[in-house]
């Protein structure tokens, strides 16, 4: 056995020496290949252990993969495929083969996402308060379960989930908190099936979980078997008074490809929308992020902050990306001691071009065009008058805002006099249904879209 291992080690050394020569780049070799080793050779497949996910990604790309496999073919005079593995993956695989499944080993709380660095504004205040309620667990008389947070991407749902988990772990270290995504849950489910393990092992795992924080639940849409298992897990946790917090990009009633019983469970708790931040909240987010980066905030002109807030406030990730571009540009490209608005515009010029080209419309523009089409005023359209023509025009405006801009129902309701999401949802569904059977309505929608230049 020892001689066989030594033979494999010697073989890989020969291959590596030749790869190094053919590669002609010691930096790539030393970073990604020098400490690699063969795990096994089985059925013309060579399994190679590498040191990082980046190494696995780089070496699997066509350029490097072809170089490595052609080198192996020349040395061994036979065709071999190569698969690159991480040490963590091998450990996990070995445990699975022994019957021990390390479930959710990669699902970890993000320590940098806390309540202290979450900026609260009118757009997210309710979600923030609900998250605090879960984290403190002080309200014994009323404890809605589950909490369902929904919004477009990049508005703070993941931050709040992690803030809840970090606060609970700090205040109650003995509580078992699991933060995971629906995609990671699905991956664990696939591992169970792949290794012929009974689903009971996952159910047993969740019996020890006190708080489940699960992100992007819409990922389960259409994955029926996984959804069934999650429903069992979810119901078990809820029925035993253990807290569940769920996030999604849509309201529960809008989730597609998901069982009604699960949607009903989601709706039985407390669902809260998170809307895009207002100008003042965006400015505070920018200032917090700049300070966290280590830059002295007094080095930036005050008019830079509202400029960034106006241009990039619909998505916090986009906002942070623009700030990163500004900091990188003014530190590394055009080094300045004081950042002016002109510096800022220059730094994010490419971002602005993309942003402006993508920002074809907004809610106000759609309301104006629909109002003009029906010879109404925008105030009539967004008000409470219910005459036939005004109501029909209002429903069409709601439908177009939803269909074109994907504005949440709650957000549309606020634009139209504070109507609740169910009213807006019903209006949109009526228009959508009418489009299937009513040629006149189809003509109206097409003409308005034409005026909107879509």
Short mmCIF file of N, CA and C in Angstrom, two decimals, residues 274-452:
data_model
loop_
_atom_site.label_atom_id
_atom_site.label_comp_id
_atom_site.label_asym_id
_atom_site.label_seq_id
_atom_site.Cartn_x
_atom_site.Cartn_y
_atom_site.Cartn_z
N UNK A 274 -40.20 45.57 2.62
CA UNK A 274 -39.11 46.55 2.72
C UNK A 274 -39.06 47.28 1.39
N UNK A 275 -39.18 48.59 1.44
CA UNK A 275 -39.19 49.40 0.22
C UNK A 275 -37.83 50.06 0.00
N UNK A 276 -37.58 50.56 -1.20
CA UNK A 276 -36.31 51.26 -1.43
C UNK A 276 -36.15 52.43 -0.46
N UNK A 277 -34.93 52.70 -0.01
CA UNK A 277 -34.72 53.75 0.99
C UNK A 277 -35.02 55.13 0.42
N UNK A 278 -35.52 56.03 1.29
CA UNK A 278 -35.71 57.41 0.87
C UNK A 278 -34.36 58.12 0.83
N UNK A 279 -34.37 59.36 0.41
CA UNK A 279 -33.13 60.09 0.20
C UNK A 279 -32.30 60.19 1.47
N UNK A 280 -32.94 60.55 2.59
CA UNK A 280 -32.20 60.74 3.85
C UNK A 280 -31.59 59.43 4.34
N UNK A 281 -32.35 58.34 4.21
CA UNK A 281 -31.82 57.04 4.64
C UNK A 281 -30.64 56.63 3.77
N UNK A 282 -30.75 56.87 2.46
CA UNK A 282 -29.64 56.55 1.56
C UNK A 282 -28.39 57.33 1.93
N UNK A 283 -28.56 58.58 2.26
CA UNK A 283 -27.41 59.41 2.65
C UNK A 283 -26.74 58.84 3.90
N UNK A 284 -27.55 58.42 4.88
CA UNK A 284 -26.99 57.84 6.11
C UNK A 284 -26.26 56.53 5.82
N UNK A 285 -26.80 55.73 4.89
CA UNK A 285 -26.14 54.48 4.49
C UNK A 285 -24.78 54.78 3.88
N UNK A 286 -24.74 55.78 3.00
CA UNK A 286 -23.47 56.15 2.36
C UNK A 286 -22.45 56.58 3.40
N UNK A 287 -22.85 57.43 4.32
CA UNK A 287 -21.92 57.94 5.34
C UNK A 287 -21.41 56.80 6.22
N UNK A 288 -22.31 55.90 6.60
CA UNK A 288 -21.90 54.76 7.43
C UNK A 288 -20.90 53.89 6.68
N UNK A 289 -21.16 53.64 5.40
CA UNK A 289 -20.28 52.77 4.61
C UNK A 289 -18.92 53.41 4.39
N UNK A 290 -18.90 54.71 4.12
CA UNK A 290 -17.63 55.41 3.94
C UNK A 290 -16.81 55.37 5.22
N UNK A 291 -17.47 55.62 6.35
CA UNK A 291 -16.78 55.59 7.64
C UNK A 291 -16.22 54.20 7.93
N UNK A 292 -17.03 53.16 7.63
CA UNK A 292 -16.59 51.78 7.87
C UNK A 292 -15.40 51.41 7.00
N UNK A 293 -15.25 52.07 5.86
CA UNK A 293 -14.13 51.78 4.97
C UNK A 293 -12.81 52.35 5.50
N UNK A 294 -12.91 53.21 6.51
CA UNK A 294 -11.71 53.79 7.09
C UNK A 294 -11.38 55.18 6.58
N UNK A 295 -12.18 55.69 5.66
CA UNK A 295 -11.92 57.03 5.13
C UNK A 295 -12.52 58.09 6.04
N UNK A 296 -11.81 59.21 6.20
CA UNK A 296 -12.30 60.35 6.96
C UNK A 296 -13.42 61.00 6.15
N UNK A 297 -14.62 61.01 6.70
CA UNK A 297 -15.78 61.48 5.96
C UNK A 297 -15.70 62.97 5.63
N UNK A 298 -14.89 63.73 6.39
CA UNK A 298 -14.75 65.16 6.13
C UNK A 298 -13.97 65.43 4.84
N UNK A 299 -13.35 64.38 4.28
CA UNK A 299 -12.62 64.53 3.01
C UNK A 299 -13.57 64.59 1.81
N UNK A 300 -14.86 64.38 2.05
CA UNK A 300 -15.83 64.34 0.95
C UNK A 300 -16.77 65.53 1.06
N UNK A 301 -16.94 66.28 -0.04
CA UNK A 301 -17.88 67.40 -0.06
C UNK A 301 -19.29 66.91 0.26
N UNK A 302 -20.04 67.73 0.99
CA UNK A 302 -21.37 67.34 1.42
C UNK A 302 -22.33 67.08 0.25
N UNK A 303 -22.14 67.78 -0.88
CA UNK A 303 -23.08 67.59 -1.99
C UNK A 303 -22.88 66.27 -2.74
N UNK A 304 -21.79 65.55 -2.40
CA UNK A 304 -21.57 64.23 -3.01
C UNK A 304 -22.61 63.23 -2.50
N UNK A 305 -22.97 63.34 -1.22
CA UNK A 305 -23.86 62.35 -0.60
C UNK A 305 -25.27 62.35 -1.21
N UNK A 306 -25.94 63.50 -1.32
CA UNK A 306 -27.26 63.46 -1.96
C UNK A 306 -27.19 63.07 -3.43
N UNK A 307 -26.08 63.40 -4.11
CA UNK A 307 -25.93 63.01 -5.50
C UNK A 307 -25.94 61.49 -5.63
N UNK A 308 -25.14 60.80 -4.80
CA UNK A 308 -25.10 59.33 -4.83
C UNK A 308 -26.45 58.75 -4.41
N UNK A 309 -27.07 59.36 -3.40
CA UNK A 309 -28.35 58.85 -2.90
C UNK A 309 -29.42 58.92 -3.98
N UNK A 310 -29.44 59.99 -4.77
CA UNK A 310 -30.44 60.14 -5.82
C UNK A 310 -30.20 59.17 -6.98
N UNK A 311 -28.95 58.93 -7.30
CA UNK A 311 -28.63 58.12 -8.47
C UNK A 311 -28.66 56.62 -8.21
N UNK A 312 -28.38 56.20 -6.97
CA UNK A 312 -28.18 54.76 -6.73
C UNK A 312 -29.00 54.22 -5.55
N UNK A 313 -30.10 54.88 -5.18
CA UNK A 313 -30.77 54.51 -3.93
C UNK A 313 -31.76 53.35 -4.04
N UNK A 314 -32.05 52.87 -5.27
CA UNK A 314 -33.06 51.82 -5.39
C UNK A 314 -32.54 50.46 -4.96
N UNK A 315 -31.24 50.31 -4.88
CA UNK A 315 -30.65 49.04 -4.50
C UNK A 315 -29.40 49.32 -3.68
N UNK A 316 -29.39 48.84 -2.43
CA UNK A 316 -28.29 49.16 -1.52
C UNK A 316 -26.99 48.54 -2.02
N UNK A 317 -27.06 47.37 -2.64
CA UNK A 317 -25.85 46.76 -3.18
C UNK A 317 -25.27 47.64 -4.29
N UNK A 318 -26.15 48.16 -5.15
CA UNK A 318 -25.70 49.06 -6.21
C UNK A 318 -25.09 50.31 -5.62
N UNK A 319 -25.72 50.81 -4.56
CA UNK A 319 -25.22 52.01 -3.87
C UNK A 319 -23.82 51.76 -3.32
N UNK A 320 -23.63 50.63 -2.67
CA UNK A 320 -22.31 50.30 -2.11
C UNK A 320 -21.28 50.08 -3.22
N UNK A 321 -21.72 49.47 -4.32
CA UNK A 321 -20.79 49.28 -5.44
C UNK A 321 -20.31 50.61 -5.98
N UNK A 322 -21.21 51.60 -6.08
CA UNK A 322 -20.82 52.92 -6.57
C UNK A 322 -19.86 53.60 -5.59
N UNK A 323 -20.10 53.43 -4.29
CA UNK A 323 -19.20 54.02 -3.30
C UNK A 323 -17.82 53.37 -3.38
N UNK A 324 -17.80 52.05 -3.53
CA UNK A 324 -16.52 51.35 -3.69
C UNK A 324 -15.75 51.88 -4.89
N UNK A 325 -16.48 52.12 -6.00
CA UNK A 325 -15.84 52.65 -7.20
C UNK A 325 -15.26 54.03 -6.92
N UNK A 326 -16.02 54.85 -6.19
CA UNK A 326 -15.54 56.19 -5.84
C UNK A 326 -14.28 56.12 -4.99
N UNK A 327 -14.29 55.28 -3.97
CA UNK A 327 -13.14 55.17 -3.08
C UNK A 327 -11.92 54.63 -3.82
N UNK A 328 -12.13 53.60 -4.63
CA UNK A 328 -11.02 53.02 -5.39
C UNK A 328 -10.42 54.06 -6.33
N UNK A 329 -11.29 54.78 -7.02
CA UNK A 329 -10.84 55.74 -8.03
C UNK A 329 -10.03 56.88 -7.38
N UNK A 330 -10.54 57.40 -6.27
CA UNK A 330 -9.89 58.56 -5.66
C UNK A 330 -8.68 58.19 -4.80
N UNK A 331 -8.54 56.90 -4.49
CA UNK A 331 -7.36 56.46 -3.72
C UNK A 331 -6.27 55.93 -4.64
N UNK A 332 -6.68 55.22 -5.72
CA UNK A 332 -5.69 54.53 -6.54
C UNK A 332 -5.49 55.12 -7.94
N UNK A 333 -6.54 55.71 -8.54
CA UNK A 333 -6.43 56.20 -9.91
C UNK A 333 -6.11 57.69 -9.93
N UNK A 334 -7.02 58.47 -9.44
CA UNK A 334 -6.82 59.92 -9.39
C UNK A 334 -6.76 60.33 -7.93
N UNK A 335 -5.57 60.30 -7.38
CA UNK A 335 -5.40 60.52 -5.95
C UNK A 335 -5.68 61.98 -5.60
N UNK A 336 -6.67 62.17 -4.74
CA UNK A 336 -7.01 63.52 -4.29
C UNK A 336 -7.16 63.53 -2.78
N UNK A 337 -6.83 64.66 -2.18
CA UNK A 337 -6.98 64.79 -0.73
C UNK A 337 -8.42 65.09 -0.36
N UNK A 338 -9.12 65.80 -1.24
CA UNK A 338 -10.51 66.16 -0.97
C UNK A 338 -11.36 65.79 -2.17
N UNK A 339 -12.45 65.06 -1.95
CA UNK A 339 -13.29 64.55 -3.02
C UNK A 339 -14.43 65.52 -3.28
N UNK A 340 -14.46 66.10 -4.47
CA UNK A 340 -15.52 67.01 -4.86
C UNK A 340 -16.59 66.27 -5.64
N UNK A 341 -17.69 66.97 -5.92
CA UNK A 341 -18.74 66.37 -6.72
C UNK A 341 -18.22 66.03 -8.12
N UNK A 342 -17.36 66.88 -8.65
CA UNK A 342 -16.78 66.60 -9.97
C UNK A 342 -15.95 65.32 -9.95
N UNK A 343 -15.17 65.11 -8.87
CA UNK A 343 -14.42 63.86 -8.73
C UNK A 343 -15.36 62.66 -8.70
N UNK A 344 -16.47 62.81 -7.97
CA UNK A 344 -17.42 61.71 -7.80
C UNK A 344 -18.07 61.35 -9.14
N UNK A 345 -18.49 62.36 -9.90
CA UNK A 345 -19.12 62.10 -11.19
C UNK A 345 -18.14 61.42 -12.14
N UNK A 346 -16.88 61.88 -12.10
CA UNK A 346 -15.85 61.27 -12.94
C UNK A 346 -15.61 59.82 -12.55
N UNK A 347 -15.61 59.54 -11.25
CA UNK A 347 -15.32 58.19 -10.76
C UNK A 347 -16.39 57.18 -11.15
N UNK A 348 -17.64 57.61 -11.13
CA UNK A 348 -18.74 56.66 -11.39
C UNK A 348 -19.41 56.93 -12.73
N UNK A 349 -18.68 57.53 -13.66
CA UNK A 349 -19.25 57.84 -14.97
C UNK A 349 -19.84 56.64 -15.66
N UNK A 350 -19.12 55.51 -15.65
CA UNK A 350 -19.62 54.30 -16.30
C UNK A 350 -20.88 53.80 -15.62
N UNK A 351 -20.91 53.88 -14.27
CA UNK A 351 -22.09 53.45 -13.53
C UNK A 351 -23.30 54.29 -13.93
N UNK A 352 -23.08 55.59 -14.08
CA UNK A 352 -24.18 56.49 -14.40
C UNK A 352 -24.75 56.20 -15.78
N UNK A 353 -23.88 55.89 -16.75
CA UNK A 353 -24.34 55.57 -18.09
C UNK A 353 -25.24 54.34 -18.08
N UNK A 354 -24.79 53.31 -17.33
CA UNK A 354 -25.59 52.08 -17.24
C UNK A 354 -26.89 52.36 -16.51
N UNK A 355 -26.79 53.13 -15.42
CA UNK A 355 -27.98 53.42 -14.62
C UNK A 355 -29.01 54.19 -15.43
N UNK A 356 -28.55 55.20 -16.17
CA UNK A 356 -29.48 56.01 -16.95
C UNK A 356 -30.10 55.21 -18.09
N UNK A 357 -29.30 54.33 -18.72
CA UNK A 357 -29.85 53.54 -19.83
C UNK A 357 -30.85 52.51 -19.34
N UNK A 358 -30.65 52.01 -18.11
CA UNK A 358 -31.58 51.03 -17.56
C UNK A 358 -32.83 51.68 -16.98
N UNK A 359 -32.68 52.94 -16.55
CA UNK A 359 -33.79 53.62 -15.88
C UNK A 359 -34.70 54.26 -16.93
N UNK A 360 -35.38 53.40 -17.68
CA UNK A 360 -36.20 53.89 -18.78
C UNK A 360 -37.43 54.62 -18.25
N UNK A 361 -37.97 54.14 -17.16
CA UNK A 361 -39.23 54.66 -16.66
C UNK A 361 -39.23 54.76 -15.15
N UNK A 362 -40.18 55.49 -14.63
CA UNK A 362 -40.47 55.42 -13.20
C UNK A 362 -41.99 55.49 -13.03
N UNK A 363 -42.44 55.34 -11.83
CA UNK A 363 -43.88 55.28 -11.57
C UNK A 363 -44.59 56.56 -12.02
N UNK A 364 -43.95 57.71 -11.78
CA UNK A 364 -44.58 59.00 -12.12
C UNK A 364 -44.79 59.11 -13.63
N UNK A 365 -43.78 58.65 -14.40
CA UNK A 365 -43.91 58.71 -15.86
C UNK A 365 -45.09 57.86 -16.33
N UNK A 366 -45.23 56.68 -15.79
CA UNK A 366 -46.33 55.79 -16.19
C UNK A 366 -47.68 56.41 -15.84
N UNK A 367 -47.77 56.99 -14.64
CA UNK A 367 -49.02 57.64 -14.22
C UNK A 367 -49.36 58.81 -15.15
N UNK A 368 -48.36 59.59 -15.52
CA UNK A 368 -48.58 60.74 -16.42
C UNK A 368 -49.10 60.28 -17.78
N UNK A 369 -48.48 59.24 -18.33
CA UNK A 369 -48.88 58.77 -19.66
C UNK A 369 -50.29 58.20 -19.62
N UNK A 370 -50.61 57.40 -18.60
CA UNK A 370 -51.97 56.83 -18.49
C UNK A 370 -52.99 57.94 -18.28
N UNK A 371 -52.66 58.93 -17.46
CA UNK A 371 -53.56 60.06 -17.22
C UNK A 371 -53.86 60.79 -18.52
N UNK A 372 -52.83 61.09 -19.28
CA UNK A 372 -53.02 61.79 -20.56
C UNK A 372 -53.85 60.97 -21.53
N UNK A 373 -53.61 59.68 -21.54
CA UNK A 373 -54.34 58.80 -22.46
C UNK A 373 -55.85 58.87 -22.19
N UNK A 374 -56.23 58.97 -20.91
CA UNK A 374 -57.64 58.98 -20.53
C UNK A 374 -58.16 60.40 -20.27
N UNK A 375 -57.34 61.42 -20.59
CA UNK A 375 -57.72 62.82 -20.36
C UNK A 375 -58.07 63.07 -18.90
N UNK A 376 -57.25 62.53 -18.02
CA UNK A 376 -57.41 62.73 -16.58
C UNK A 376 -56.19 63.46 -16.03
N UNK A 377 -56.29 63.88 -14.79
CA UNK A 377 -55.12 64.44 -14.11
C UNK A 377 -54.47 63.33 -13.29
N UNK A 378 -53.18 63.41 -13.03
CA UNK A 378 -52.53 62.41 -12.17
C UNK A 378 -53.19 62.30 -10.80
N UNK A 379 -53.70 63.43 -10.28
CA UNK A 379 -54.36 63.41 -8.97
C UNK A 379 -55.63 62.58 -9.01
N UNK A 380 -56.39 62.71 -10.10
CA UNK A 380 -57.59 61.88 -10.24
C UNK A 380 -57.23 60.39 -10.28
N UNK A 381 -56.15 60.10 -10.98
CA UNK A 381 -55.75 58.70 -11.15
C UNK A 381 -55.30 58.08 -9.83
N UNK A 382 -54.59 58.84 -9.01
CA UNK A 382 -54.05 58.30 -7.76
C UNK A 382 -54.98 58.52 -6.57
N UNK A 383 -56.11 59.21 -6.81
CA UNK A 383 -57.03 59.50 -5.72
C UNK A 383 -58.00 58.37 -5.45
N UNK A 384 -59.17 58.73 -4.86
CA UNK A 384 -60.12 57.71 -4.41
C UNK A 384 -61.43 57.71 -5.20
N UNK A 385 -61.53 58.54 -6.26
CA UNK A 385 -62.75 58.53 -7.07
C UNK A 385 -62.92 57.18 -7.74
N UNK A 386 -64.15 56.66 -7.75
CA UNK A 386 -64.38 55.30 -8.24
C UNK A 386 -65.29 55.25 -9.47
N UNK A 387 -65.40 56.36 -10.19
CA UNK A 387 -66.20 56.30 -11.42
C UNK A 387 -65.56 55.30 -12.37
N UNK A 388 -66.37 54.75 -13.28
CA UNK A 388 -65.92 53.64 -14.11
C UNK A 388 -64.63 53.89 -14.86
N UNK A 389 -64.56 55.04 -15.58
CA UNK A 389 -63.38 55.29 -16.39
C UNK A 389 -62.14 55.51 -15.53
N UNK A 390 -62.29 56.26 -14.43
CA UNK A 390 -61.14 56.53 -13.56
C UNK A 390 -60.64 55.24 -12.92
N UNK A 391 -61.57 54.42 -12.45
CA UNK A 391 -61.17 53.16 -11.81
C UNK A 391 -60.45 52.25 -12.81
N UNK A 392 -60.97 52.19 -14.05
CA UNK A 392 -60.33 51.35 -15.07
C UNK A 392 -58.94 51.86 -15.39
N UNK A 393 -58.79 53.19 -15.54
CA UNK A 393 -57.48 53.78 -15.82
C UNK A 393 -56.52 53.53 -14.67
N UNK A 394 -57.03 53.64 -13.44
CA UNK A 394 -56.20 53.41 -12.25
C UNK A 394 -55.67 51.98 -12.23
N UNK A 395 -56.54 51.03 -12.54
CA UNK A 395 -56.13 49.62 -12.54
C UNK A 395 -55.06 49.37 -13.61
N UNK A 396 -55.23 50.00 -14.77
CA UNK A 396 -54.23 49.84 -15.84
C UNK A 396 -52.89 50.43 -15.41
N UNK A 397 -52.91 51.59 -14.76
CA UNK A 397 -51.66 52.20 -14.28
C UNK A 397 -50.98 51.30 -13.26
N UNK A 398 -51.77 50.75 -12.34
CA UNK A 398 -51.21 49.84 -11.34
C UNK A 398 -50.57 48.63 -12.02
N UNK A 399 -51.30 48.07 -12.99
CA UNK A 399 -50.81 46.89 -13.70
C UNK A 399 -49.49 47.19 -14.40
N UNK A 400 -49.42 48.31 -15.11
CA UNK A 400 -48.20 48.65 -15.85
C UNK A 400 -47.03 48.91 -14.93
N UNK A 401 -47.27 49.57 -13.82
CA UNK A 401 -46.19 49.82 -12.85
C UNK A 401 -45.66 48.51 -12.31
N UNK A 402 -46.58 47.61 -12.02
CA UNK A 402 -46.17 46.30 -11.52
C UNK A 402 -45.43 45.49 -12.60
N UNK A 403 -46.00 45.48 -13.80
CA UNK A 403 -45.47 44.65 -14.88
C UNK A 403 -44.13 45.16 -15.40
N UNK A 404 -43.97 46.48 -15.50
CA UNK A 404 -42.77 47.05 -16.10
C UNK A 404 -41.66 47.25 -15.07
N UNK A 405 -42.02 47.79 -13.91
CA UNK A 405 -41.01 48.16 -12.92
C UNK A 405 -40.85 47.15 -11.80
N UNK A 406 -41.79 46.16 -11.72
CA UNK A 406 -41.75 45.15 -10.65
C UNK A 406 -41.79 45.80 -9.27
N UNK A 407 -42.51 46.92 -9.16
CA UNK A 407 -42.68 47.59 -7.87
C UNK A 407 -43.53 46.72 -6.96
N UNK A 408 -43.15 46.54 -5.68
CA UNK A 408 -43.97 45.72 -4.77
C UNK A 408 -45.39 46.27 -4.65
N UNK A 409 -46.34 45.40 -4.40
CA UNK A 409 -47.73 45.82 -4.28
C UNK A 409 -47.92 46.88 -3.20
N UNK A 410 -47.21 46.72 -2.08
CA UNK A 410 -47.31 47.72 -1.01
C UNK A 410 -46.84 49.08 -1.50
N UNK A 411 -45.75 49.08 -2.27
CA UNK A 411 -45.21 50.34 -2.78
C UNK A 411 -46.19 51.01 -3.74
N UNK A 412 -46.85 50.22 -4.60
CA UNK A 412 -47.85 50.77 -5.52
C UNK A 412 -49.03 51.32 -4.73
N UNK A 413 -49.43 50.60 -3.68
CA UNK A 413 -50.54 51.06 -2.85
C UNK A 413 -50.30 52.42 -2.23
N UNK A 414 -49.07 52.66 -1.81
CA UNK A 414 -48.74 53.97 -1.21
C UNK A 414 -48.85 55.09 -2.24
N UNK A 415 -48.47 54.80 -3.48
CA UNK A 415 -48.57 55.81 -4.55
C UNK A 415 -50.03 56.16 -4.82
N UNK A 416 -50.89 55.15 -4.73
CA UNK A 416 -52.31 55.34 -5.04
C UNK A 416 -53.14 55.53 -3.77
N UNK A 417 -52.75 56.45 -2.95
CA UNK A 417 -53.55 56.87 -1.80
C UNK A 417 -53.54 55.95 -0.61
N UNK A 418 -52.52 55.10 -0.50
CA UNK A 418 -52.41 54.25 0.69
C UNK A 418 -53.23 52.98 0.62
N UNK A 419 -53.51 52.51 -0.57
CA UNK A 419 -54.28 51.26 -0.70
C UNK A 419 -53.43 50.07 -0.27
N UNK A 420 -54.07 49.05 0.30
CA UNK A 420 -53.30 47.90 0.77
C UNK A 420 -52.93 47.00 -0.40
N UNK A 421 -51.97 46.09 -0.14
CA UNK A 421 -51.41 45.29 -1.23
C UNK A 421 -52.45 44.37 -1.87
N UNK A 422 -53.45 43.92 -1.10
CA UNK A 422 -54.46 43.02 -1.66
C UNK A 422 -55.32 43.74 -2.70
N UNK A 423 -55.61 45.02 -2.46
CA UNK A 423 -56.39 45.79 -3.43
C UNK A 423 -55.62 45.96 -4.73
N UNK A 424 -54.33 46.28 -4.60
CA UNK A 424 -53.49 46.46 -5.78
C UNK A 424 -53.34 45.13 -6.52
N UNK A 425 -53.13 44.06 -5.77
CA UNK A 425 -52.96 42.74 -6.38
C UNK A 425 -54.21 42.35 -7.17
N UNK A 426 -55.39 42.62 -6.59
CA UNK A 426 -56.64 42.29 -7.26
C UNK A 426 -56.79 43.09 -8.55
N UNK A 427 -56.42 44.38 -8.52
CA UNK A 427 -56.51 45.22 -9.72
C UNK A 427 -55.60 44.69 -10.82
N UNK A 428 -54.39 44.35 -10.47
CA UNK A 428 -53.43 43.84 -11.45
C UNK A 428 -53.89 42.52 -12.05
N UNK A 429 -54.43 41.65 -11.20
CA UNK A 429 -54.92 40.36 -11.70
C UNK A 429 -56.10 40.53 -12.64
N UNK A 430 -56.98 41.51 -12.35
CA UNK A 430 -58.13 41.76 -13.22
C UNK A 430 -57.69 42.22 -14.61
N UNK A 431 -56.70 43.11 -14.64
CA UNK A 431 -56.19 43.57 -15.93
C UNK A 431 -55.52 42.41 -16.67
N UNK A 432 -54.71 41.65 -15.93
CA UNK A 432 -54.01 40.52 -16.55
C UNK A 432 -55.01 39.51 -17.12
N UNK A 433 -56.09 39.28 -16.39
CA UNK A 433 -57.13 38.35 -16.86
C UNK A 433 -57.83 38.91 -18.09
N UNK A 434 -58.11 40.23 -18.06
CA UNK A 434 -58.80 40.87 -19.17
C UNK A 434 -58.00 40.84 -20.46
N UNK A 435 -56.68 40.91 -20.34
CA UNK A 435 -55.82 40.91 -21.52
C UNK A 435 -55.94 39.60 -22.32
N UNK A 436 -56.36 38.54 -21.66
CA UNK A 436 -56.46 37.25 -22.33
C UNK A 436 -57.71 37.13 -23.20
N UNK A 437 -58.73 37.96 -22.90
CA UNK A 437 -60.02 37.79 -23.59
C UNK A 437 -60.58 39.06 -24.21
N UNK A 438 -60.01 40.22 -23.86
CA UNK A 438 -60.58 41.50 -24.27
C UNK A 438 -59.68 42.21 -25.27
N UNK A 439 -60.00 42.16 -26.57
CA UNK A 439 -59.16 42.81 -27.59
C UNK A 439 -59.03 44.32 -27.39
N UNK A 440 -60.12 44.97 -26.92
CA UNK A 440 -60.07 46.42 -26.70
C UNK A 440 -59.04 46.78 -25.64
N UNK A 441 -59.00 45.99 -24.57
CA UNK A 441 -58.03 46.23 -23.50
C UNK A 441 -56.61 45.98 -24.02
N UNK A 442 -56.46 44.96 -24.84
CA UNK A 442 -55.15 44.69 -25.43
C UNK A 442 -54.67 45.89 -26.24
N UNK A 443 -55.59 46.49 -27.01
CA UNK A 443 -55.24 47.67 -27.81
C UNK A 443 -54.82 48.83 -26.92
N UNK A 444 -55.59 49.06 -25.85
CA UNK A 444 -55.27 50.16 -24.91
C UNK A 444 -53.87 49.99 -24.33
N UNK A 445 -53.59 48.78 -23.83
CA UNK A 445 -52.29 48.52 -23.21
C UNK A 445 -51.17 48.70 -24.22
N UNK A 446 -51.36 48.21 -25.43
CA UNK A 446 -50.33 48.33 -26.47
C UNK A 446 -50.08 49.79 -26.83
N UNK A 447 -51.15 50.59 -26.91
CA UNK A 447 -51.00 52.01 -27.24
C UNK A 447 -50.28 52.76 -26.13
N UNK A 448 -50.60 52.45 -24.90
CA UNK A 448 -49.92 53.11 -23.78
C UNK A 448 -48.45 52.69 -23.74
N UNK A 449 -48.19 51.41 -23.93
CA UNK A 449 -46.79 50.96 -23.98
C UNK A 449 -46.03 51.66 -25.09
N UNK A 450 -46.69 51.89 -26.21
CA UNK A 450 -46.06 52.59 -27.33
C UNK A 450 -45.70 54.02 -26.92
N UNK A 451 -46.59 54.67 -26.19
CA UNK A 451 -46.30 56.03 -25.73
C UNK A 451 -45.18 56.06 -24.69
N UNK A 452 -45.06 54.95 -23.98
CA UNK A 452 -43.97 54.82 -23.00
C UNK A 452 -42.67 54.42 -23.69
#
